[in-house]
């Protein structure tokens, strides 16, 4: 395996290109090449910038993996104005903490990416919707914004181009559902954070009912690199179907917990969990039982899938997903039923309650999982009911939260069916 760039861990110093800097200092950021991409972008046309994003094959890093270039191109061809840029920093996915790293250690890189997007669409303003628990980070973002404005990289007449663009920080209130883009926009407008009916799509009717680009923190933080090095060079770093690197979050029973930057297509799941430069293996010398990818709404896999290449395409073929980049590792001591009970409790707590399949389906799933955890309490019909609930929630829930709430359960059923059946009472 090639040498990997360990971006940060508990022991590592925060850095950009290897040199520790003050995260909100524009002068120090500029010395490392900061805002060079913005300077280049203001000399390019909108179509030219978007062409580079499309060449890079940047897939959305928030979880949906939608092609960023296509999303940008769609918005460009919508004639209505004003347009808005919204950064989704509502990082509420359990096991995911890579956006926090960027917000805390690389805020100016994020601001540069948002400003490039703003210039591309001649947007009226940008908004960063930050998870409510990130109070200290919000203050750091505000300081970085003020410093960028003072240096004329943000605000009025940016770099003497006549383009005016400001960025505002909005604090969430801790609702997981606001990670869904339309719920996030409702919350930004001061409304209840519940998802909207689509269509119309957010590119057409978004923030304040105007055309809006919504991208994840990590997606926007990659834009300066794409503009600076060009889309083709960025693509070479990653997988032919998805360029660049990915921040992965290792947690659970892995030896080395933290955020790591890996090239898409450059490692396998085995590398991620067991390589000394990354996970370092299972803590306490125990055996791996399963891993949960992409957050609570992602798929669960077993040791038989460890040699799957870590890329959007290869994981999808294996029934897994990159998702948010989370890799939660569980050892042999963990009961899959108990783990899934925790997942179900999470979705019950975070459901907005708008639709019955999500609101009530999660409650019924938890009841059945509790029965399955007790010897002879459940019968074979309970297993059939559980399977029907999975299909109903996936097919009939209003938004992505309910549609993926049973993903972990569905994938675990495939790999650990014997554990589901172990406590089912024998029937004549």
PDB file of N, CA and C in Angstrom, residues 17 27 33-34 60 84 200-201 246 269 292 336:
ATOM      1  N   UNK A  17      -0.663  21.137   4.505  1.00  0.00           N
ATOM      2  CA  UNK A  17       0.562  20.889   3.756  1.00  0.00           C
ATOM      3  C   UNK A  17       1.754  20.705   4.686  1.00  0.00           C
ATOM      4  N   UNK A  27      -3.040  35.545   6.741  1.00  0.00           N
ATOM      5  CA  UNK A  27      -1.638  35.665   6.321  1.00  0.00           C
ATOM      6  C   UNK A  27      -0.954  34.306   6.293  1.00  0.00           C
ATOM      7  N   UNK A  33      -0.338  28.731   0.271  1.00  0.00           N
ATOM      8  CA  UNK A  33      -1.045  28.625  -1.010  1.00  0.00           C
ATOM      9  C   UNK A  33      -2.521  28.901  -0.907  1.00  0.00           C
ATOM     10  N   UNK A  34      -2.971  29.319   0.272  1.00  0.00           N
ATOM     11  CA  UNK A  34      -4.369  29.620   0.458  1.00  0.00           C
ATOM     12  C   UNK A  34      -4.846  30.782  -0.392  1.00  0.00           C
ATOM     13  N   UNK A  60     -20.569  13.922  -4.028  1.00  0.00           N
ATOM     14  CA  UNK A  60     -20.901  14.583  -2.772  1.00  0.00           C
ATOM     15  C   UNK A  60     -20.399  13.805  -1.567  1.00  0.00           C
ATOM     16  N   UNK A  84     -28.294  31.311  -4.065  1.00  0.00           N
ATOM     17  CA  UNK A  84     -27.642  31.188  -2.764  1.00  0.00           C
ATOM     18  C   UNK A  84     -26.773  29.931  -2.723  1.00  0.00           C
ATOM     19  N   UNK A 200     -40.604  20.696  -6.440  1.00  0.00           N
ATOM     20  CA  UNK A 200     -39.440  21.246  -7.116  1.00  0.00           C
ATOM     21  C   UNK A 200     -38.145  20.963  -6.357  1.00  0.00           C
ATOM     22  N   UNK A 201     -37.063  20.856  -7.112  1.00  0.00           N
ATOM     23  CA  UNK A 201     -35.763  20.596  -6.521  1.00  0.00           C
ATOM     24  C   UNK A 201     -35.176  21.878  -5.949  1.00  0.00           C
ATOM     25  N   UNK A 246     -10.703  10.836   0.330  1.00  0.00           N
ATOM     26  CA  UNK A 246     -11.865  10.822   1.206  1.00  0.00           C
ATOM     27  C   UNK A 246     -11.406  10.806   2.653  1.00  0.00           C
ATOM     28  N   UNK A 269     -10.982  -2.189   2.662  1.00  0.00           N
ATOM     29  CA  UNK A 269     -11.493  -2.087   4.024  1.00  0.00           C
ATOM     30  C   UNK A 269     -10.545  -2.757   5.012  1.00  0.00           C
ATOM     31  N   UNK A 292     -19.628  -1.067  10.451  1.00  0.00           N
ATOM     32  CA  UNK A 292     -20.806  -0.305  10.019  1.00  0.00           C
ATOM     33  C   UNK A 292     -20.292   0.917   9.252  1.00  0.00           C
ATOM     34  N   UNK A 336     -25.112  -8.504  17.675  1.00  0.00           N
ATOM     35  CA  UNK A 336     -25.659  -7.732  16.557  1.00  0.00           C
ATOM     36  C   UNK A 336     -27.061  -7.233  16.890  1.00  0.00           C
TER      37      UNK A 336
END
